């Protein structure tokens, strides 16, 4: 059994919120479902002090970075744009430390949505703080339909870690940010028809990431479960 360390999300509210005292740390059950269906297990690593990230990463086999809030533009040396959403600088700092620890410990990394954006930023890339700031976009990347239904295609490179996917793969889309400058050591291995980067890899770092949410579609699209199986059993 392989134990996946999922970097945890936080639901932080303001004092105006009646549930202010019920702030929670969580991960999506669908991520656990995908891992557990394949016979493996996960430990959630809640946001913690960056200095402790290396020790925590050493307790698990591989690291999964999940979706969530916007990255703070501080992480890629940009100023906040008015279209920037809610950020969580403590989570950003812990995740960056965990990524560098995983690379130092030669542990595989898999990023989903925000997780892909975080991996890009960790390697020196930047983001569009809102996808409308990329003038070439022509697709709706925050779909109105349910999370289980694909809404656009991606073109997948055949010589990539995702070579088990067909050249055209249908994906769901729930992101209002996107990769702007790709980190120099990452390769774009899937793109949407409008050019938005939808998957990246670095084979030497055992790093794979997708912009879509395969944890929502694997019941109807077995190839999306294969992405988890590949990460857990082969990456
Ligand atoms: Mn998309």
XYZ file of N, CA and C and ligand atoms in Angstrom:
706
model
N 0.844 -1.206 0.000
C 0.000 0.000 0.000
C 0.874 1.249 0.000
N 0.536 2.151 -0.887
C 1.240 3.434 -0.942
C 0.427 4.473 -0.156
N 1.118 5.283 0.619
C 0.444 6.322 1.416
C 0.713 7.693 0.786
N -0.370 8.302 0.328
C -0.293 9.613 -0.311
C -0.507 10.700 0.745
N 0.380 11.642 0.817
C 0.192 12.815 1.676
C -0.543 13.883 0.876
N -1.783 14.150 1.272
C -2.555 15.215 0.609
C -2.371 16.492 1.416
N -1.882 17.548 0.788
C -1.731 18.820 1.494
C -3.118 19.413 1.721
N -3.457 19.681 2.952
C -4.823 20.020 3.338
C -5.264 21.412 2.930
N -6.583 21.548 2.765
C -7.207 22.846 2.526
C -7.689 23.414 3.861
N -7.927 24.718 3.889
C -8.475 25.356 5.087
C -9.696 26.171 4.697
N -10.749 26.102 5.511
C -11.904 26.964 5.315
C -11.832 28.041 6.388
N -11.377 29.215 5.963
C -11.187 30.308 6.910
C -12.307 31.323 6.711
N -12.925 31.734 7.770
C -14.032 32.679 7.660
C -13.693 33.941 8.450
N -14.519 34.954 8.280
C -14.287 36.198 8.999
C -15.124 36.219 10.274
N -14.862 37.193 11.143
C -15.586 37.252 12.403
C -17.061 37.578 12.210
N -17.419 38.089 11.006
C -18.835 38.366 10.724
C -19.609 37.075 10.514
N -18.894 36.019 10.190
C -19.538 34.750 9.885
C -19.943 34.054 11.188
N -21.225 33.603 11.305
C -21.645 32.928 12.547
C -20.863 31.645 12.823
N -20.217 31.102 11.779
C -19.447 29.867 11.971
C -17.953 30.166 12.154
N -17.656 31.397 12.518
C -16.256 31.803 12.673
C -15.496 30.845 13.578
N -16.165 30.340 14.597
C -15.468 29.482 15.561
C -15.359 28.041 15.083
N -15.902 27.782 13.887
C -15.848 26.423 13.349
C -14.928 26.328 12.141
N -13.845 27.070 12.149
C -12.933 26.973 11.019
C -12.432 25.540 10.900
N -12.325 25.075 9.651
C -11.976 23.670 9.457
C -10.794 23.501 8.517
N -10.091 22.404 8.745
C -9.067 21.916 7.816
C -9.649 20.680 7.165
N -9.507 20.551 5.840
C -10.215 19.463 5.163
C -9.500 19.070 3.881
N -9.944 17.953 3.311
C -9.628 17.644 1.922
C -10.874 17.087 1.277
N -10.882 17.032 -0.054
C -12.073 16.556 -0.758
C -12.185 15.048 -0.630
N -13.388 14.574 -0.292
C -13.593 13.132 -0.186
C -13.318 12.441 -1.521
N -13.597 13.122 -2.620
C -13.397 12.513 -3.932
C -11.929 12.165 -4.186
N -11.018 12.944 -3.613
C -9.596 12.595 -3.747
C -9.306 11.300 -2.999
N -9.856 11.199 -1.786
C -9.679 9.977 -0.996
C -10.304 8.789 -1.719
N -11.494 9.015 -2.322
C -12.167 7.927 -3.048
C -11.260 7.384 -4.145
N -10.674 8.270 -4.930
C -9.837 7.827 -6.053
C -8.652 7.009 -5.545
N -8.031 7.456 -4.469
C -6.862 6.762 -3.912
C -7.275 5.427 -3.296
N -8.380 5.434 -2.554
C -8.800 4.227 -1.822
C -9.361 3.159 -2.762
N -10.059 3.566 -3.823
C -10.581 2.603 -4.805
C -9.428 1.799 -5.403
N -8.277 2.446 -5.536
C -7.108 1.789 -6.126
C -6.342 0.950 -5.101
N -6.851 0.888 -3.856
C -6.236 0.040 -2.842
C -5.148 0.722 -2.035
N -5.045 2.034 -2.157
C -4.023 2.778 -1.419
C -4.710 3.674 -0.384
N -3.930 4.444 0.363
C -4.505 5.291 1.409
C -3.843 6.658 1.417
N -4.478 7.556 2.165
C -3.966 8.924 2.222
C -3.894 9.401 3.663
N -2.947 10.283 3.909
C -2.908 11.050 5.144
C -3.011 12.516 4.742
N -3.894 13.247 5.406
C -4.000 14.676 5.130
C -2.959 15.395 5.988
N -2.175 16.252 5.349
C -1.187 17.048 6.081
C -1.746 18.464 6.202
N -2.284 18.822 7.366
C -2.842 20.168 7.521
C -1.745 21.230 7.400
N -2.177 22.437 7.054
C -1.237 23.564 6.979
C -0.501 23.672 8.307
N 0.820 23.797 8.223
C 1.666 23.817 9.413
C 2.831 24.776 9.149
N 3.717 24.880 10.095
C 4.878 25.760 9.916
C 5.750 25.219 8.792
N 6.201 26.070 7.873
C 7.043 25.602 6.764
C 8.268 24.825 7.246
N 8.807 25.175 8.411
C 10.013 24.482 8.905
C 9.733 23.001 9.185
N 8.460 22.651 9.380
C 8.136 21.256 9.688
C 7.799 20.439 8.444
N 7.767 21.095 7.288
C 7.290 20.419 6.072
C 8.162 19.209 5.729
N 9.486 19.338 5.830
C 10.363 18.238 5.424
C 10.113 17.003 6.288
N 9.959 17.192 7.582
C 9.700 16.058 8.477
C 8.361 15.408 8.125
N 7.338 16.245 7.889
C 6.016 15.691 7.554
C 6.050 14.944 6.216
N 6.709 15.510 5.232
C 6.796 14.855 3.915
C 7.511 13.511 4.030
N 8.468 13.423 4.949
C 9.228 12.168 5.103
C 8.347 11.019 5.618
N 7.185 11.340 6.192
C 6.291 10.292 6.742
C 5.388 9.650 5.689
N 5.342 10.218 4.459
C 4.457 9.669 3.420
C 5.286 9.318 2.186
N 4.640 8.586 1.243
C 5.372 8.114 0.063
C 5.387 9.138 -1.073
N 4.275 9.829 -1.254
C 4.132 10.752 -2.381
C 3.254 11.914 -1.929
N 3.312 13.014 -2.678
C 2.573 14.224 -2.277
C 1.557 14.605 -3.345
N 0.333 14.867 -2.900
C -0.728 15.352 -3.792
C -1.120 16.764 -3.363
N -1.068 17.689 -4.315
C -1.504 19.068 -4.061
C -2.884 19.241 -4.668
N -3.846 19.621 -3.853
C -5.240 19.650 -4.293
C -5.635 21.049 -4.754
N -6.900 21.171 -5.143
C -7.441 22.454 -5.578
C -7.709 23.379 -4.402
N -8.185 24.576 -4.697
C -8.496 25.507 -3.613
C -8.381 26.957 -4.035
N -8.135 27.794 -3.028
C -8.094 29.247 -3.217
C -6.972 29.676 -4.160
N -7.036 30.949 -4.533
C -5.972 31.547 -5.349
C -4.652 31.576 -4.587
N -3.552 31.442 -5.326
C -2.242 31.704 -4.719
C -2.100 33.202 -4.492
N -1.449 33.553 -3.410
C -1.100 34.956 -3.228
C -0.072 35.340 -4.292
N -0.281 36.474 -4.992
C 0.701 36.866 -6.026
C 2.079 37.186 -5.441
N 2.168 37.340 -4.119
C 3.494 37.472 -3.479
C 4.394 36.310 -3.861
N 3.792 35.128 -4.060
C 4.594 33.928 -4.311
C 5.286 33.978 -5.669
N 4.797 34.836 -6.577
C 5.492 34.980 -7.869
C 5.801 36.458 -8.154
N 5.970 37.213 -7.075
C 6.490 38.584 -7.131
C 5.637 39.490 -8.013
N 4.311 39.378 -7.854
C 3.381 40.242 -8.562
C 2.545 40.984 -7.513
N 1.931 42.091 -7.938
C 1.046 42.835 -7.044
C -0.385 42.343 -7.235
N -1.221 42.407 -6.180
C -2.595 41.895 -6.321
C -3.396 42.691 -7.361
N -4.073 41.974 -8.241
C -4.996 42.572 -9.217
C -6.390 42.572 -8.592
N -7.261 43.485 -9.046
C -8.607 43.562 -8.448
C -9.434 42.290 -8.674
N -9.070 41.492 -9.655
C -9.814 40.255 -9.917
C -9.276 39.059 -9.137
N -8.237 39.295 -8.338
C -7.704 38.211 -7.491
C -8.772 37.778 -6.492
N -8.890 36.459 -6.269
C -9.844 35.939 -5.298
C -9.236 35.840 -3.909
N -9.880 35.038 -3.045
C -9.420 34.863 -1.667
C -8.105 34.078 -1.673
N -7.161 34.507 -0.843
C -5.875 33.816 -0.740
C -5.657 33.332 0.691
N -4.673 32.446 0.839
C -4.351 31.864 2.141
C -2.812 31.760 2.224
N -2.163 32.852 2.593
C -0.685 32.870 2.562
C -0.037 31.780 3.417
N -0.674 31.379 4.514
C -0.089 30.313 5.345
C -0.065 28.989 4.587
N -1.161 28.719 3.858
C -1.189 27.493 3.039
C -0.139 27.571 1.924
N -0.043 28.733 1.275
C 0.970 28.901 0.214
C 2.363 28.567 0.745
N 2.693 29.123 1.909
C 4.048 28.960 2.456
C 4.322 27.498 2.798
N 3.324 26.829 3.404
C 3.519 25.419 3.769
C 3.647 24.553 2.516
N 2.802 24.822 1.511
C 2.852 24.004 0.293
C 4.178 24.190 -0.438
N 4.668 25.429 -0.509
C 5.961 25.658 -1.175
C 7.069 24.890 -0.459
N 7.054 24.929 0.869
C 8.071 24.196 1.629
C 7.930 22.691 1.416
N 6.697 22.208 1.351
C 6.470 20.772 1.151
C 6.933 20.333 -0.241
N 6.711 21.164 -1.249
C 7.172 20.829 -2.611
C 8.696 20.723 -2.633
N 9.374 21.712 -2.058
C 10.846 21.680 -2.079
C 11.362 20.482 -1.277
N 10.662 20.140 -0.194
C 11.063 18.971 0.600
C 10.866 17.687 -0.200
N 9.749 17.578 -0.901
C 9.483 16.365 -1.690
C 10.534 16.206 -2.784
N 10.899 17.292 -3.432
C 11.923 17.218 -4.485
C 13.259 16.797 -3.863
N 13.612 17.366 -2.713
C 14.872 17.001 -2.047
C 14.866 15.533 -1.635
N 13.692 15.033 -1.252
C 13.575 13.626 -0.817
C 13.228 12.688 -1.984
N 13.243 13.230 -3.217
C 12.955 12.450 -4.440
C 11.601 11.740 -4.358
N 10.607 12.452 -3.852
C 9.257 11.891 -3.767
C 8.379 12.503 -4.866
N 7.575 11.673 -5.534
C 6.731 12.166 -6.632
C 5.694 13.185 -6.160
N 5.353 14.082 -7.079
C 4.386 15.148 -6.814
C 3.300 15.115 -7.880
N 2.057 15.227 -7.443
C 0.931 15.319 -8.378
C 0.093 16.515 -7.963
N -0.150 17.429 -8.904
C -0.930 18.632 -8.627
C -2.229 18.628 -9.396
N -3.285 19.093 -8.738
C -4.597 19.229 -9.364
C -5.034 20.692 -9.229
N -5.367 21.338 -10.351
C -5.930 22.692 -10.383
C -5.000 23.696 -9.691
N -5.380 24.225 -8.526
C -4.470 25.086 -7.774
C -3.120 24.381 -7.578
N -3.155 23.059 -7.394
C -1.921 22.306 -7.193
C -0.981 22.429 -8.381
N -1.534 22.436 -9.613
C -0.681 22.631 -10.792
C -0.109 24.042 -10.810
N -0.955 25.012 -10.458
C -0.485 26.403 -10.440
C 0.613 26.575 -9.394
N 0.445 25.937 -8.233
C 1.437 26.018 -7.159
C 2.765 25.381 -7.592
N 2.690 24.228 -8.271
C 3.920 23.582 -8.737
C 4.633 24.476 -9.742
N 3.878 25.127 -10.628
C 4.492 26.048 -11.597
C 5.186 27.209 -10.884
N 4.509 27.790 -9.912
C 5.096 28.924 -9.177
C 6.322 28.466 -8.375
N 6.260 27.258 -7.821
C 7.382 26.757 -7.009
C 8.656 26.619 -7.828
N 8.502 26.470 -9.152
C 9.662 26.284 -10.036
C 9.993 27.567 -10.810
N 9.378 28.696 -10.413
C 9.743 29.980 -11.015
C 8.768 30.487 -12.068
N 7.614 29.853 -12.226
C 6.613 30.332 -13.182
C 5.690 31.371 -12.553
N 4.792 31.909 -13.400
C 3.826 32.908 -12.912
C 2.415 32.508 -13.351
N 1.425 33.257 -12.822
C 0.014 32.971 -13.121
C -0.688 34.206 -13.670
N -1.749 33.981 -14.442
C -2.747 35.011 -14.675
C -3.622 35.048 -13.428
N -3.724 36.231 -12.768
C -4.527 36.298 -11.542
C -6.013 36.082 -11.839
N -6.417 36.392 -13.061
C -7.749 36.015 -13.533
C -7.588 35.689 -15.011
N -8.278 34.644 -15.442
C -8.020 34.125 -16.792
C -8.411 35.137 -17.869
N -9.303 36.094 -17.536
C -9.670 37.109 -18.534
C -8.507 38.048 -18.842
N -7.466 38.023 -18.003
C -6.293 38.858 -18.274
C -5.426 38.254 -19.381
N -5.750 37.007 -19.766
C -5.123 36.389 -20.944
C -6.049 36.673 -22.119
N -5.625 37.540 -23.027
C -6.566 38.060 -24.023
C -6.953 37.047 -25.089
N -6.189 35.968 -25.186
C -6.483 34.999 -26.258
C -7.558 33.996 -25.856
N -8.013 34.000 -24.598
C -8.900 32.906 -24.214
C -10.244 33.009 -24.943
N -10.757 31.851 -25.313
C -12.029 31.815 -26.030
C -12.994 30.810 -25.398
N -12.536 30.098 -24.378
C -13.367 29.080 -23.750
C -13.828 29.538 -22.374
N -14.912 28.927 -21.905
C -15.367 29.131 -20.530
C -14.600 28.135 -19.658
N -13.684 28.633 -18.811
C -12.912 27.706 -17.982
C -13.512 27.538 -16.578
N -14.620 28.269 -16.302
C -15.386 27.961 -15.085
C -16.769 27.548 -15.562
N -16.930 26.250 -15.794
C -18.127 25.765 -16.457
C -19.366 25.916 -15.576
N -20.506 26.044 -16.221
C -21.773 26.210 -15.490
C -22.381 24.853 -15.138
N -21.948 23.803 -15.849
C -22.529 22.472 -15.634
C -21.845 21.781 -14.452
N -22.362 20.597 -14.088
C -21.873 19.926 -12.890
C -20.434 19.440 -13.056
N -19.815 19.124 -11.908
C -18.381 18.817 -11.893
C -18.050 17.487 -12.564
N -19.067 16.612 -12.716
C -18.820 15.282 -13.303
C -18.798 15.321 -14.822
N -19.181 16.438 -15.409
C -19.351 16.509 -16.858
C -18.218 17.303 -17.503
N -17.491 16.705 -18.440
C -16.439 17.460 -19.133
C -17.035 18.630 -19.911
N -16.265 19.713 -20.040
C -16.788 20.885 -20.754
C -15.876 21.363 -21.878
N -14.627 20.942 -21.898
C -13.777 21.265 -23.063
C -12.762 20.152 -23.244
N -12.108 20.154 -24.395
C -11.105 19.127 -24.659
C -9.710 19.673 -24.341
N -8.766 18.767 -24.202
C -7.352 19.138 -24.168
C -6.622 18.262 -25.186
N -5.570 18.825 -25.775
C -4.714 18.066 -26.687
C -3.503 17.594 -25.895
N -3.324 16.269 -25.834
C -2.293 15.666 -24.975
C -1.103 15.251 -25.826
N 0.104 15.582 -25.337
C 1.325 15.173 -26.052
C 1.552 13.672 -25.884
N 1.854 13.006 -26.998
C 1.939 11.546 -26.973
C 3.216 11.040 -26.300
N 4.265 11.864 -26.222
C 5.518 11.408 -25.603
C 5.607 11.854 -24.134
N 4.469 12.085 -23.514
C 4.445 12.634 -22.160
C 4.062 11.576 -21.132
N 4.101 11.966 -19.859
C 3.664 11.074 -18.781
C 2.177 10.723 -18.906
N 1.426 11.515 -19.668
C -0.003 11.238 -19.874
C -0.244 10.536 -21.209
N 0.762 9.791 -21.702
C 0.645 9.168 -23.026
C -0.457 8.113 -23.077
N -0.948 7.671 -21.894
C -2.045 6.695 -21.890
C -3.395 7.353 -22.203
N -3.443 8.687 -22.241
C -4.677 9.380 -22.639
C -4.710 9.505 -24.160
N -5.909 9.592 -24.744
C -5.974 9.842 -26.191
C -5.485 11.250 -26.507
N -5.186 11.519 -27.775
C -4.674 12.844 -28.146
C -5.671 13.934 -27.766
N -6.964 13.651 -27.924
C -8.004 14.596 -27.484
C -8.715 13.981 -26.291
N -8.623 14.636 -25.144
C -9.254 14.125 -23.922
C -10.216 15.194 -23.411
N -11.421 14.771 -23.008
C -12.426 15.723 -22.526
C -12.266 15.924 -21.020
N -12.259 17.167 -20.582
C -12.018 17.469 -19.163
C -13.058 18.461 -18.641
N -13.231 18.457 -17.317
C -14.030 19.506 -16.696
C -13.136 20.735 -16.458
N -13.717 21.834 -16.037
C -12.929 23.069 -15.951
C -13.523 23.992 -14.899
N -12.782 24.156 -13.799
C -13.232 25.028 -12.700
C -12.046 25.849 -12.206
N -11.520 26.682 -13.093
C -10.385 27.520 -12.674
C -10.549 28.916 -13.234
N -10.361 29.937 -12.373
C -10.405 31.307 -12.889
C -8.990 31.878 -12.993
N -7.986 31.052 -12.594
C -6.596 31.443 -12.820
C -5.970 30.417 -13.770
N -4.807 30.741 -14.303
C -4.139 29.833 -15.245
C -2.659 30.161 -15.264
N -1.867 29.229 -15.782
C -0.432 29.485 -15.927
C -0.214 30.591 -16.949
N 0.609 31.579 -16.594
C 1.003 32.634 -17.524
C 2.384 32.267 -18.070
N 3.438 32.508 -17.258
C 4.789 32.098 -17.685
C 5.045 30.699 -17.123
N 5.311 29.763 -18.018
C 5.613 28.395 -17.577
C 7.018 28.360 -16.981
N 7.164 27.679 -15.855
C 8.479 27.552 -15.223
C 9.465 26.912 -16.204
N 10.736 27.358 -16.182
C 11.691 26.891 -17.189
C 11.925 25.384 -17.190
N 11.741 24.729 -16.048
C 12.016 23.283 -16.018
C 10.748 22.434 -16.148
N 9.617 23.079 -16.467
C 8.387 22.311 -16.695
C 8.052 22.287 -18.191
N 7.376 21.224 -18.618
C 6.932 21.090 -20.002
C 5.413 21.042 -20.014
N 4.799 21.831 -20.891
C 3.340 21.750 -21.069
C 3.033 20.498 -21.870
N 2.192 19.626 -21.331
C 1.912 18.356 -22.015
C 0.440 18.218 -22.402
N -0.391 19.185 -22.013
C -1.772 19.223 -22.507
C -2.207 20.680 -22.547
N -2.898 21.046 -23.629
C -3.389 22.422 -23.759
C -4.836 22.396 -24.233
N -5.581 23.420 -23.789
C -6.963 23.600 -24.245
C -6.929 24.188 -25.656
N -8.045 24.128 -26.392
C -8.066 24.685 -27.757
C -7.714 26.171 -27.808
N -7.893 26.910 -26.699
C -7.538 28.332 -26.708
C -6.105 28.581 -26.243
N -5.341 27.511 -26.020
C -3.934 27.676 -25.675
C -3.631 27.644 -24.194
N -4.659 27.642 -23.345
C -4.422 27.580 -21.899
C -3.753 26.243 -21.549
N -2.697 26.308 -20.726
C -1.968 25.101 -20.331
C -2.820 24.301 -19.354
N -3.032 23.019 -19.663
C -3.921 22.180 -18.848
C -3.195 21.023 -18.165
N -1.916 20.763 -18.506
C -1.132 19.753 -17.777
C 0.345 20.045 -17.987
N 1.146 19.734 -16.961
C 2.602 19.957 -17.033
C 3.309 18.747 -16.421
N 4.594 18.613 -16.769
C 5.389 17.530 -16.189
C 6.848 17.946 -16.066
N 7.564 17.244 -15.191
C 9.018 17.198 -15.209
C 9.378 15.763 -14.841
N 9.813 14.987 -15.839
C 10.056 13.558 -15.615
C 11.158 13.338 -14.588
N 12.214 14.152 -14.619
C 13.328 13.964 -13.672
C 12.876 14.198 -12.236
N 12.002 15.182 -12.056
C 11.504 15.486 -10.700
C 10.337 14.587 -10.312
N 9.891 13.711 -11.204
C 8.713 12.845 -10.977
C 7.517 13.730 -10.594
N 7.291 14.737 -11.429
C 6.268 15.762 -11.176
C 5.253 15.743 -12.315
N 3.975 15.650 -11.956
C 2.882 15.652 -12.928
C 1.760 16.509 -12.365
N 1.101 17.277 -13.220
C -0.001 18.105 -12.725
C -1.006 18.361 -13.834
N -2.266 18.453 -13.431
C -3.350 18.736 -14.387
C -4.191 19.897 -13.861
N -4.753 20.658 -14.820
C -5.573 21.809 -14.447
C -7.020 21.405 -14.175
N -7.418 20.236 -14.689
C -8.796 19.780 -14.467
C -8.894 18.949 -13.190
N -10.123 18.454 -12.908
C -10.385 17.713 -11.663
C -10.746 16.264 -11.995
N -9.749 15.388 -12.189
C -10.062 13.991 -12.528
C -10.779 13.264 -11.391
N -10.681 13.792 -10.161
C -11.365 13.143 -9.032
C -12.887 13.261 -9.143
N -13.363 14.161 -10.032
C -14.813 14.318 -10.201
C -15.355 13.498 -11.360
N -14.494 13.032 -12.237
C -14.962 12.421 -13.491
C -14.586 10.951 -13.633
N -13.823 10.406 -12.654
C -13.294 9.058 -12.903
C -14.371 7.980 -12.932
N -15.550 8.239 -12.345
C -16.615 7.223 -12.380
C -17.107 6.992 -13.803
N -17.232 8.072 -14.570
C -17.726 7.934 -15.947
C -16.582 7.862 -16.960
N -15.392 8.344 -16.577
C -14.241 8.313 -17.497
C -13.097 7.568 -16.805
N -12.998 6.248 -17.017
C -11.955 5.472 -16.328
C -10.544 5.999 -16.571
N -10.318 6.685 -17.684
C -8.970 7.213 -17.942
C -8.569 8.252 -16.896
N -9.544 8.913 -16.295
C -9.207 9.879 -15.248
C -8.795 9.171 -13.963
N -9.307 7.959 -13.727
C -8.805 7.171 -12.599
C -7.396 6.663 -12.909
N -7.146 6.384 -14.179
C -5.814 5.919 -14.597
C -4.743 6.980 -14.269
N -5.116 8.256 -14.307
C -4.154 9.309 -13.935
C -3.726 9.121 -12.483
N -4.679 8.837 -11.588
C -4.336 8.585 -10.174
C -3.509 7.310 -10.049
N -3.911 6.248 -10.797
C -3.168 4.984 -10.701
C -1.719 5.191 -11.166
N -1.564 5.939 -12.237
C -0.214 6.189 -12.751
C 0.623 6.931 -11.695
N 0.047 7.974 -11.106
C 0.762 8.732 -10.061
C 1.142 7.825 -8.898
N 0.176 7.028 -8.431
C 0.417 6.254 -7.207
C 1.341 5.062 -7.468
N 1.186 4.403 -8.597
C 1.897 3.128 -8.796
C 3.107 3.218 -9.724
N 3.217 4.305 -10.508
C 4.318 4.311 -11.499
C 5.201 5.557 -11.454
N 4.648 6.710 -11.046
C 5.442 7.951 -11.150
C 6.638 7.907 -10.197
Mn -9.825 24.552 -18.362
